[in-house]
PDB file of C-alpha atoms and ligand atoms in Angstrom:
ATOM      1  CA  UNK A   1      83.107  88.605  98.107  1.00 85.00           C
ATOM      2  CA  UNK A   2      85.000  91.528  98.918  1.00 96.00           C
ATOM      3  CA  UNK A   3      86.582  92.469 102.415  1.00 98.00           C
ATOM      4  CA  UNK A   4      88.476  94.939 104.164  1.00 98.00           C
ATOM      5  CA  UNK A   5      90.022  94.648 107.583  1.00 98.00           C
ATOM      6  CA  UNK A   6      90.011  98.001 109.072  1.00 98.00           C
ATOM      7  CA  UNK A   7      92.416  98.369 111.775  1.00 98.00           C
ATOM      8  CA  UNK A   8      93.702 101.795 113.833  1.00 98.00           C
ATOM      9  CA  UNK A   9      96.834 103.160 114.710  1.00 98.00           C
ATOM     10  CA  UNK A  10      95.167 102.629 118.449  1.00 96.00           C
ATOM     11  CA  UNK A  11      92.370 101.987 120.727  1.00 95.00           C
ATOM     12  CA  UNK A  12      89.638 104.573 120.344  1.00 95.00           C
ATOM     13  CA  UNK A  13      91.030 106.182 116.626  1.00 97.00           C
ATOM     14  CA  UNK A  14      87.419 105.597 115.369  1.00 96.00           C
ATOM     15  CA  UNK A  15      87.712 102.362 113.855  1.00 98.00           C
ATOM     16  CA  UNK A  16      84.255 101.229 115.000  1.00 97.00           C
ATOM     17  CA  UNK A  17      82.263 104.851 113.912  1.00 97.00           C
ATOM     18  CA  UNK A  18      84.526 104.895 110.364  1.00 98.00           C
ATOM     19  CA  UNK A  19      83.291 100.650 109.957  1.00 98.00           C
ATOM     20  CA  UNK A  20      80.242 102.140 110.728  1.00 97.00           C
ATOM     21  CA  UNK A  21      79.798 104.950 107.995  1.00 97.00           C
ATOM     22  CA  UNK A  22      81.508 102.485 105.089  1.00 98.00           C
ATOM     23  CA  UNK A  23      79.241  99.531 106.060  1.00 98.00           C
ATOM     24  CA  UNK A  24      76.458 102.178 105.735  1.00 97.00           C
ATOM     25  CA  UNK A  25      77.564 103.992 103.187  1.00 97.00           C
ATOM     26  CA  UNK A  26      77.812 101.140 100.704  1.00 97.00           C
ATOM     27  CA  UNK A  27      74.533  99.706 101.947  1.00 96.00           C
ATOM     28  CA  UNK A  28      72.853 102.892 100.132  1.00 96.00           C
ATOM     29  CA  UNK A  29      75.029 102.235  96.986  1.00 96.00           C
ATOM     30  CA  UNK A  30      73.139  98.791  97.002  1.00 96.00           C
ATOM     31  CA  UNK A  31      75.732  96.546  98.076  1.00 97.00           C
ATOM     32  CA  UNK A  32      74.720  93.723 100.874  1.00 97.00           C
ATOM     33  CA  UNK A  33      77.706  94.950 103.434  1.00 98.00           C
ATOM     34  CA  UNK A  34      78.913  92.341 106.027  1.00 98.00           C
ATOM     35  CA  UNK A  35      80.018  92.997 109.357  1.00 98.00           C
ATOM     36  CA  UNK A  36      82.426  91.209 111.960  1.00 98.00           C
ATOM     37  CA  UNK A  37      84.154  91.982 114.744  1.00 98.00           C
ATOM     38  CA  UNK A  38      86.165  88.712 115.309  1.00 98.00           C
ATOM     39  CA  UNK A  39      87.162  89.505 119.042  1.00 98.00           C
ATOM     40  CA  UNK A  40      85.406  91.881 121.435  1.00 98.00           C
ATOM     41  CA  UNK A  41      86.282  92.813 125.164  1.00 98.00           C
ATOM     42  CA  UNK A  42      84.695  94.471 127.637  1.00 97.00           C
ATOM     43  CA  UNK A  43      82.410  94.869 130.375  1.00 95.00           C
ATOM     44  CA  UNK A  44      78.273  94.031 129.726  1.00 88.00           C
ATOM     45  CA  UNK A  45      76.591  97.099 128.397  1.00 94.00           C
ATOM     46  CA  UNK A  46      72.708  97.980 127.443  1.00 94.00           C
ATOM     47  CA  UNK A  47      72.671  97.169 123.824  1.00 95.00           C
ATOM     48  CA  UNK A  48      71.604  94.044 123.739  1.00 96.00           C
ATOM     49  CA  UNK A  49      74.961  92.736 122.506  1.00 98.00           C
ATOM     50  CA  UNK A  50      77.974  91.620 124.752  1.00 97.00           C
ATOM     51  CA  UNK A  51      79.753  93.882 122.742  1.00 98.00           C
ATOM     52  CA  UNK A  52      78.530  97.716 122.125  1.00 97.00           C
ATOM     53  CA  UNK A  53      80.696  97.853 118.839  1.00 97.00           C
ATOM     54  CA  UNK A  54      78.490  94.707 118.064  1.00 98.00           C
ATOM     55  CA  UNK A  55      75.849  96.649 118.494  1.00 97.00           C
ATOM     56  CA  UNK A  56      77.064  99.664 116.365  1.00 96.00           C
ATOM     57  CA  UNK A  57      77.981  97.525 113.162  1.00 97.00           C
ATOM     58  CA  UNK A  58      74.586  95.557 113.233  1.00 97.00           C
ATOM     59  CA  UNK A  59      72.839  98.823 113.356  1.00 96.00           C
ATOM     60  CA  UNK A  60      74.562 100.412 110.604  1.00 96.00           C
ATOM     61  CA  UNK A  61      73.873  97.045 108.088  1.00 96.00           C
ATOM     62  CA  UNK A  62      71.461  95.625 109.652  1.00 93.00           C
ATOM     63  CA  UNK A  63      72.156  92.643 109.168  1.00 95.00           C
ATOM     64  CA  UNK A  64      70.140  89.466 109.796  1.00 96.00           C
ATOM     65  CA  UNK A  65      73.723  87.593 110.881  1.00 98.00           C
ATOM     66  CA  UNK A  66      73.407  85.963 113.917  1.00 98.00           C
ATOM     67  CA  UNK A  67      75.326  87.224 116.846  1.00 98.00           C
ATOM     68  CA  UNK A  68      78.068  84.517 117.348  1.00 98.00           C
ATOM     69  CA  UNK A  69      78.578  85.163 113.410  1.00 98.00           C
ATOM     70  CA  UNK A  70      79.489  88.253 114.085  1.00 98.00           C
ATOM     71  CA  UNK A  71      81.694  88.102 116.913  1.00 98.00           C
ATOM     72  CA  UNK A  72      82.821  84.667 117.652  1.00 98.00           C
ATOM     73  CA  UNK A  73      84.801  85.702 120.737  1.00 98.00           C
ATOM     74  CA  UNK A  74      83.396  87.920 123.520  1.00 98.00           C
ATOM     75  CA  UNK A  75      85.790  87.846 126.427  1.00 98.00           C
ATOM     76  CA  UNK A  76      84.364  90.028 129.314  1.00 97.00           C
ATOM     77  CA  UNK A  77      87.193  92.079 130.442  1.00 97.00           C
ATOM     78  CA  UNK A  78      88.061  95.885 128.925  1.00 97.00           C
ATOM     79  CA  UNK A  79      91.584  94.672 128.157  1.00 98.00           C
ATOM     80  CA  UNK A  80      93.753  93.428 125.077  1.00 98.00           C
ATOM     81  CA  UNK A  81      92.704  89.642 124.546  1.00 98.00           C
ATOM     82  CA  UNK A  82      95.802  87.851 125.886  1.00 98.00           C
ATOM     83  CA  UNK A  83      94.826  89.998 129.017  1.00 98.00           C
ATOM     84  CA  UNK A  84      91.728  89.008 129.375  1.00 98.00           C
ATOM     85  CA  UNK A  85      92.718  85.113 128.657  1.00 98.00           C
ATOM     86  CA  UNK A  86      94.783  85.308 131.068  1.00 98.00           C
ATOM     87  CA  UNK A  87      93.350  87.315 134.153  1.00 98.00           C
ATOM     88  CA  UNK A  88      90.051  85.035 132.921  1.00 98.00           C
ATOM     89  CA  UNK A  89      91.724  82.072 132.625  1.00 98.00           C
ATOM     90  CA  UNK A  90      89.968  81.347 129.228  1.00 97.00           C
ATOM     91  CA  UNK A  91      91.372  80.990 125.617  1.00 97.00           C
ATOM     92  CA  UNK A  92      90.477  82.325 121.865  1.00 98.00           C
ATOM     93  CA  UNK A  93      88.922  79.608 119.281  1.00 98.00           C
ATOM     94  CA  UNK A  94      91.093  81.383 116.460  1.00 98.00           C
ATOM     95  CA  UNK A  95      89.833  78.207 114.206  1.00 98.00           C
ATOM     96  CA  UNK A  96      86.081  79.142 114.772  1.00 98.00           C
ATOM     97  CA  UNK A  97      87.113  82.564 114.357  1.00 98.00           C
ATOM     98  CA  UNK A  98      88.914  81.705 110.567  1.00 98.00           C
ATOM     99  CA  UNK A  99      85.627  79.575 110.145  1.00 98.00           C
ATOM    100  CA  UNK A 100      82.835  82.172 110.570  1.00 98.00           C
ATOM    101  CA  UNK A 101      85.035  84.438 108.626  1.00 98.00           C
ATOM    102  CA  UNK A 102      84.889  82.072 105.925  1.00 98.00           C
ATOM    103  CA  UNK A 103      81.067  81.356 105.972  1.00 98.00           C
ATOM    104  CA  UNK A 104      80.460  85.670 106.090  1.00 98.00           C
ATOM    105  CA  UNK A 105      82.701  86.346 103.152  1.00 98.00           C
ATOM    106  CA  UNK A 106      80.907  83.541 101.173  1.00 97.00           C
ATOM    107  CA  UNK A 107      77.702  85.063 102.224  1.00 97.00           C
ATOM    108  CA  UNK A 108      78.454  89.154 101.361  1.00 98.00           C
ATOM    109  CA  UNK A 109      79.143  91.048  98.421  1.00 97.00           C
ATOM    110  CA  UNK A 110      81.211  92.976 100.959  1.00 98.00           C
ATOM    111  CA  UNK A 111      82.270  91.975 104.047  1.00 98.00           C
ATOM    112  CA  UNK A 112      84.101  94.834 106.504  1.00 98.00           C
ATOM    113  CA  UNK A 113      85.881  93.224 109.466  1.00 98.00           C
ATOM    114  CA  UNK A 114      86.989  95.177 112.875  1.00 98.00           C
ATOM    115  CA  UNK A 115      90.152  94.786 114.409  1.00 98.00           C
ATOM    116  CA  UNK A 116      90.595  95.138 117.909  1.00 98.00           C
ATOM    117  CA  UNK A 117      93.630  97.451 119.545  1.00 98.00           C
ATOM    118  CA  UNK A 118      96.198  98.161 116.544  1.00 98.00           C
ATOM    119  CA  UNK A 119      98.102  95.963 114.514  1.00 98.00           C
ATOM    120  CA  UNK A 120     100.061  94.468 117.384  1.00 98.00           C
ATOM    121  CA  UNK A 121      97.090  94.121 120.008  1.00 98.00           C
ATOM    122  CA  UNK A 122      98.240  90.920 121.194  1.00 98.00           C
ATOM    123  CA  UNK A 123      95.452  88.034 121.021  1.00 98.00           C
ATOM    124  CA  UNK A 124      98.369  85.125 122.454  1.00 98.00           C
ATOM    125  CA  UNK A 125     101.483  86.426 123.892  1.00 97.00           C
ATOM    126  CA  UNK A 126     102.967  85.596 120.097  1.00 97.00           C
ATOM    127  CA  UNK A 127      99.484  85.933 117.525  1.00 98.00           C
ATOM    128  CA  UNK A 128      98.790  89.065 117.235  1.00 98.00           C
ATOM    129  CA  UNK A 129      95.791  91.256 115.434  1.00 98.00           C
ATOM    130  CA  UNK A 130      98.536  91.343 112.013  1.00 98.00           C
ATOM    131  CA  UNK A 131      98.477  87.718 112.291  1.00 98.00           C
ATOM    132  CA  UNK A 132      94.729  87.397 112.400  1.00 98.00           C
ATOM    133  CA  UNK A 133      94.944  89.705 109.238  1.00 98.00           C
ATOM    134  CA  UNK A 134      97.292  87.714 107.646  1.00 98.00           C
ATOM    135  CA  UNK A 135      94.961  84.645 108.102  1.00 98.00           C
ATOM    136  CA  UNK A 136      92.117  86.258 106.498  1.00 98.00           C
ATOM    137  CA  UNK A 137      94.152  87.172 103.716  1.00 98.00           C
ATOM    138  CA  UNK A 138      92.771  90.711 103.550  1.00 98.00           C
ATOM    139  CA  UNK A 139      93.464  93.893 102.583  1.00 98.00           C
ATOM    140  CA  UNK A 140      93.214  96.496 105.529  1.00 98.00           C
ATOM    141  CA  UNK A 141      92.232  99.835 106.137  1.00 98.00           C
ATOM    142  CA  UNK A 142      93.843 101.845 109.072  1.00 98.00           C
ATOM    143  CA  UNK A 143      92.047 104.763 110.528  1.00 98.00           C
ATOM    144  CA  UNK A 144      94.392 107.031 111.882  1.00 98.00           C
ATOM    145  CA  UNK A 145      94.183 110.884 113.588  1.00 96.00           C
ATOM    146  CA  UNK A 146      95.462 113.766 112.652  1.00 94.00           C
ATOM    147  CA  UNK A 147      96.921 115.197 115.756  1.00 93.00           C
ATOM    148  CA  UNK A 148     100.690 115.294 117.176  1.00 93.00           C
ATOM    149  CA  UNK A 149     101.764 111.716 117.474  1.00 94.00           C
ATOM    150  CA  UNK A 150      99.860 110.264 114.037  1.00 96.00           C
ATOM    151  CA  UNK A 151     103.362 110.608 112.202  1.00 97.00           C
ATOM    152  CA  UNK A 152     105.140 108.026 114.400  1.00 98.00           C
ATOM    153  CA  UNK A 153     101.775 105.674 114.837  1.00 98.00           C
ATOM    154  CA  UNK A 154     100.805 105.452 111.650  1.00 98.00           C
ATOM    155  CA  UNK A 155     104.415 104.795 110.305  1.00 98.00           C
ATOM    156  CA  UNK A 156     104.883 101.866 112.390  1.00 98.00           C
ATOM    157  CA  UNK A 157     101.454 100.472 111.650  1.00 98.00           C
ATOM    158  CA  UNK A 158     102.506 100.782 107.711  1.00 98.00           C
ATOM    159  CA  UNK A 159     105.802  99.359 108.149  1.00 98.00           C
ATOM    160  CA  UNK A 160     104.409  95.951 110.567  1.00 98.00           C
ATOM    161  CA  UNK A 161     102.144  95.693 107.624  1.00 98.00           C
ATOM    162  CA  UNK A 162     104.898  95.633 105.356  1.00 98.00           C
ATOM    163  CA  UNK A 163     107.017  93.174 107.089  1.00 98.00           C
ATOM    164  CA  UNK A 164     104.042  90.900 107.368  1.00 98.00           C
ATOM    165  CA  UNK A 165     103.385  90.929 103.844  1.00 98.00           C
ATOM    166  CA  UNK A 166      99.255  92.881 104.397  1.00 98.00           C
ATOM    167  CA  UNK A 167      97.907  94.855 101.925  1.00 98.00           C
ATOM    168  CA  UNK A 168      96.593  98.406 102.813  1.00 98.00           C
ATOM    169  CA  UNK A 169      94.153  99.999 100.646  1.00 98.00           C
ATOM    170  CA  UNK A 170      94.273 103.154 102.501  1.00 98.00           C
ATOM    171  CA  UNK A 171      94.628 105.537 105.181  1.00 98.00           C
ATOM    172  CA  UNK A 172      91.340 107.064 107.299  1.00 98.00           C
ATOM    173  CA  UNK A 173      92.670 110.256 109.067  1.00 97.00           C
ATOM    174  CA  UNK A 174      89.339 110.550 111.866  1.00 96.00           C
ATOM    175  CA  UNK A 175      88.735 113.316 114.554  1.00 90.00           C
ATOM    176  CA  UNK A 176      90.114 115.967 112.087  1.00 85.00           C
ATOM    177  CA  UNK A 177      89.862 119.679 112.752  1.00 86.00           C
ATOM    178  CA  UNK A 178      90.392 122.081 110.107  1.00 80.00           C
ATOM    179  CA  UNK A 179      91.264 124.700 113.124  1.00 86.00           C
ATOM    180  CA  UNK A 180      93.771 122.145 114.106  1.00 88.00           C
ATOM    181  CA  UNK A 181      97.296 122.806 115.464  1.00 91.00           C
ATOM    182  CA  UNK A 182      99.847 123.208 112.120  1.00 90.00           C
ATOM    183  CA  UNK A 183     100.657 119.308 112.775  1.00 89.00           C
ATOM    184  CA  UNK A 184      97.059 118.317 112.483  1.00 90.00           C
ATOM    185  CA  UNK A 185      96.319 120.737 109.372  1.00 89.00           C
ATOM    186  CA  UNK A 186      99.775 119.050 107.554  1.00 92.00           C
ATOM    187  CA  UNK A 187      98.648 115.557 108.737  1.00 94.00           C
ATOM    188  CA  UNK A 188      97.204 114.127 105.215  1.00 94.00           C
ATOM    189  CA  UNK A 189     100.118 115.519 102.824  1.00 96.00           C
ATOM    190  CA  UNK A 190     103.072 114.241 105.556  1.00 97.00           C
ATOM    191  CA  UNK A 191     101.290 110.783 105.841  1.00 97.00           C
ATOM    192  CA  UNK A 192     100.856 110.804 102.108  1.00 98.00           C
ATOM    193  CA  UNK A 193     104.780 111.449 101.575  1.00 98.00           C
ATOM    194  CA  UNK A 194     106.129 109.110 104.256  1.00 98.00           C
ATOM    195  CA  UNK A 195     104.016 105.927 103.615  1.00 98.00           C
ATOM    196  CA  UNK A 196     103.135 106.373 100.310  1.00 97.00           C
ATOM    197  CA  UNK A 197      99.848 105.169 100.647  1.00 98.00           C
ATOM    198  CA  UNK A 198      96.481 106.446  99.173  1.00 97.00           C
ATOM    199  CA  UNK A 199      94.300 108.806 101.669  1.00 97.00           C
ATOM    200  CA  UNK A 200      90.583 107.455 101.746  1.00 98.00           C
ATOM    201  CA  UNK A 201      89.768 110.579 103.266  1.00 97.00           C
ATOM    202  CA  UNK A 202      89.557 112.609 106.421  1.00 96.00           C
ATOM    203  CA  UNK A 203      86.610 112.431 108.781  1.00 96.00           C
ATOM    204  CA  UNK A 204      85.929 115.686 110.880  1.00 94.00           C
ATOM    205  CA  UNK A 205      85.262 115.940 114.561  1.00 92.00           C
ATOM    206  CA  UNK A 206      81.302 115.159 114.328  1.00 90.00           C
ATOM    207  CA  UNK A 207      79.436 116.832 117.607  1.00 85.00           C
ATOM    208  CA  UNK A 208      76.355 114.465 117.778  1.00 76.00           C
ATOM    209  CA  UNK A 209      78.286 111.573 116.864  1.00 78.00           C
ATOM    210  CA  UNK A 210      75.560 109.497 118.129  1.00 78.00           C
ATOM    211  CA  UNK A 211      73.274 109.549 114.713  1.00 83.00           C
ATOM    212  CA  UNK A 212      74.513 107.080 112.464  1.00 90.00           C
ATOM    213  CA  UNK A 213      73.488 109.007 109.754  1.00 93.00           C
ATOM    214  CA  UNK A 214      75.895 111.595 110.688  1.00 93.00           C
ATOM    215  CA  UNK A 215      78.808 109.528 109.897  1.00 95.00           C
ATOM    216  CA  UNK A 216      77.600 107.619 107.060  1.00 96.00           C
ATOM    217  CA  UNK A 217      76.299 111.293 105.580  1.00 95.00           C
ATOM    218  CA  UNK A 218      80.397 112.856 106.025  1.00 96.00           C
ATOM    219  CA  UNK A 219      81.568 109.244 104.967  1.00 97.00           C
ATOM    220  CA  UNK A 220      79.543 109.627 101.530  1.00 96.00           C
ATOM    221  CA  UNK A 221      81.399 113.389 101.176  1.00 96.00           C
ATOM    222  CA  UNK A 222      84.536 112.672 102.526  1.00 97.00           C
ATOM    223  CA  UNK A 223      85.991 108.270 101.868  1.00 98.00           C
ATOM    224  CA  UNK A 224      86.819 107.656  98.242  1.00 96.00           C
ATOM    225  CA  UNK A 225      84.170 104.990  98.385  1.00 97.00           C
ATOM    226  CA  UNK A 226      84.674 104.240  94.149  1.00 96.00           C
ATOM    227  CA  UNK A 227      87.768 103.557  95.364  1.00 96.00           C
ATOM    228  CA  UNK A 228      87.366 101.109  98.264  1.00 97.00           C
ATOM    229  CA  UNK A 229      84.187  99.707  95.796  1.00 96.00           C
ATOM    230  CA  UNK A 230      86.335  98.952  92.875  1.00 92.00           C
TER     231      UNK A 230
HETATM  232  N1  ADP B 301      84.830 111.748 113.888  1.00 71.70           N
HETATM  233  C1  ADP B 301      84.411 111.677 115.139  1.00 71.70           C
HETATM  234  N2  ADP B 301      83.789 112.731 115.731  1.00 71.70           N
HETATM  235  C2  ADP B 301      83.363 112.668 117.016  1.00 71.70           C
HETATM  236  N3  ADP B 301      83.518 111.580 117.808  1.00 71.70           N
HETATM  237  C3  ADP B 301      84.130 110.493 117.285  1.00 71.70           C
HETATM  238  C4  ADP B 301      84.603 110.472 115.923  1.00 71.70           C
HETATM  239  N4  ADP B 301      85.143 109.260 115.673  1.00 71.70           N
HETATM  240  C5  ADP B 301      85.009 108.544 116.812  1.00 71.70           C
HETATM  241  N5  ADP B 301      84.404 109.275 117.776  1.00 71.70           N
HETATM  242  C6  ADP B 301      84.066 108.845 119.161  1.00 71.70           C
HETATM  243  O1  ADP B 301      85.281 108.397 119.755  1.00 71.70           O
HETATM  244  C7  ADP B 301      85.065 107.235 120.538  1.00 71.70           C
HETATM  245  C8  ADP B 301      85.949 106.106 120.022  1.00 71.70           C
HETATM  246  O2  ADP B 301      85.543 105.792 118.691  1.00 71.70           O
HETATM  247  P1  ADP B 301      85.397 104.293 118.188  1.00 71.70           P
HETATM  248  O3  ADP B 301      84.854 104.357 116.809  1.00 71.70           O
HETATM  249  O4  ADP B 301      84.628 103.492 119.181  1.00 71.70           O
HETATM  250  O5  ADP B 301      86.937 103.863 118.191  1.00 71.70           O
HETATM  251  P2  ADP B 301      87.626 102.408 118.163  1.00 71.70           P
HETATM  252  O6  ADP B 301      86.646 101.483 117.523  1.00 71.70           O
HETATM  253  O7  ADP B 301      88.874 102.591 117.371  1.00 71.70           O
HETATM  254  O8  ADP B 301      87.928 102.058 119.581  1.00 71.70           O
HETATM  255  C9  ADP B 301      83.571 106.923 120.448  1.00 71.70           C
HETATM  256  O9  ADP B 301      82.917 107.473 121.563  1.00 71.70           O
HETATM  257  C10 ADP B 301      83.135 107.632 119.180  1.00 71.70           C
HETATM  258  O10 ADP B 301      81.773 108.012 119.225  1.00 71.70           O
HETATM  259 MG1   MG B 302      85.837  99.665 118.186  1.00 71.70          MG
END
């Protein structure tokens, strides 16, 4: 009964592939790993799922949890939720949401929850994705990169989850390239020194990113998963 809420310092940092690689990751260690993705958007893909992350986090547990388990709230639009409730003209059951949270963390000995956006993706114009996380009563995870710009986003991501009183276990630094600009290649120690909080890791740029066992293969090498386990 266990959970993380892994959140980015953006749209498209890798939260979904780095969920992906813990939930399967810990699966090998024996654990019975949990997935939810609270709120998806989007357009329909070929997955099978409304939502292709969906799609991703069943495959890498796979998990027997029904679909509206798993993501309670589908909204078909590729936009931040209060977008799409409004352009849609539709709302989000954040009760339901809290509910089937509940019923998966009773269920799990580990339950890994994805965020949508960053930390102040808004879901109303004033409930936000820190709010959600602050319901749950969670610790999170942020995945961050390593390139120019990861200073500034993942300081501000830190410091809303200090005002809001959340929990972070630790910092994912994805996409990272050992050839990197000097920014990228100082990345872990600078985040390290201005946040003070533990680095899980750092994830590499993976070329066939499209094998799960890829990612779950670097997360076993790279995450601190006794760590994140303990
Ligand atoms: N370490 C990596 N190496 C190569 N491609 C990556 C890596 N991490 C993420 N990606 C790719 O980047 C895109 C965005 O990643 P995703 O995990 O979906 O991000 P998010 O869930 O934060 O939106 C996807 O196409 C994914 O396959
Ligand atoms: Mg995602």
């Amino acid at each position: 009964m266990k959970a993380y809420f892994i959140t980015g310092t953006d749209t498209g940092v890798g939260k979904t592939s780095i969920t992906a690689g813990l939930a399967g990751s810990m699966r090998k260690m024996g654990i019975d790993v949990g997935v939810m993705k609270p709120i998806a958007t989007g357009y329909p893909n070929k997955t099978g799922f409304k939502s292709s992350d969906v799609a991703k986090l069943v495959e890498a547990t796979s998990t027997k949890d029904p679909e509206n388990l798993i993501n309670p709230v589908f909204l078909p639009l590729p936009t931040s939720p209060y977008d799409a409730t409004k352009l849609l003209k539709l709302s989000v059951d954040m009760p339901l949401i809290f509910e089937q949270f509940k019923k998966l963390l009773s269920t799990h000995e580990m339950l890994l929850v994805e965020g949508i956006g960053g930390i102040m993706t808004p879901i109303t114009k004033n409930f936000f994705v820190a709010d959600m996380i602050k319901g749950m009563n969670i610790e999170t995870i942020i995945v961050t990169r390593a390139t120019i710009g990861t200073l500034n986003h993942t300081v501000m991501t830190c410091k809303i989850c200090e005002d809001y009183g959340i929990k972070i276990r630790g910092l994912v630094i994805n996409n990272f390239d050992e050839k990197g600009t000097p920014a990228e290649k100082n990345a872990a120690v600078t985040l390290y020194e201005l946040t003070n909080i533990p680095i899980l890791g750092t994830i590499p740029f993976i070329k066939d990113l499209h094998s799960l066992e890829k990612i779950i293969e670097y997360v076993d090498k790279n995450i601190d998963m006794k760590f994140l386990i303990s």
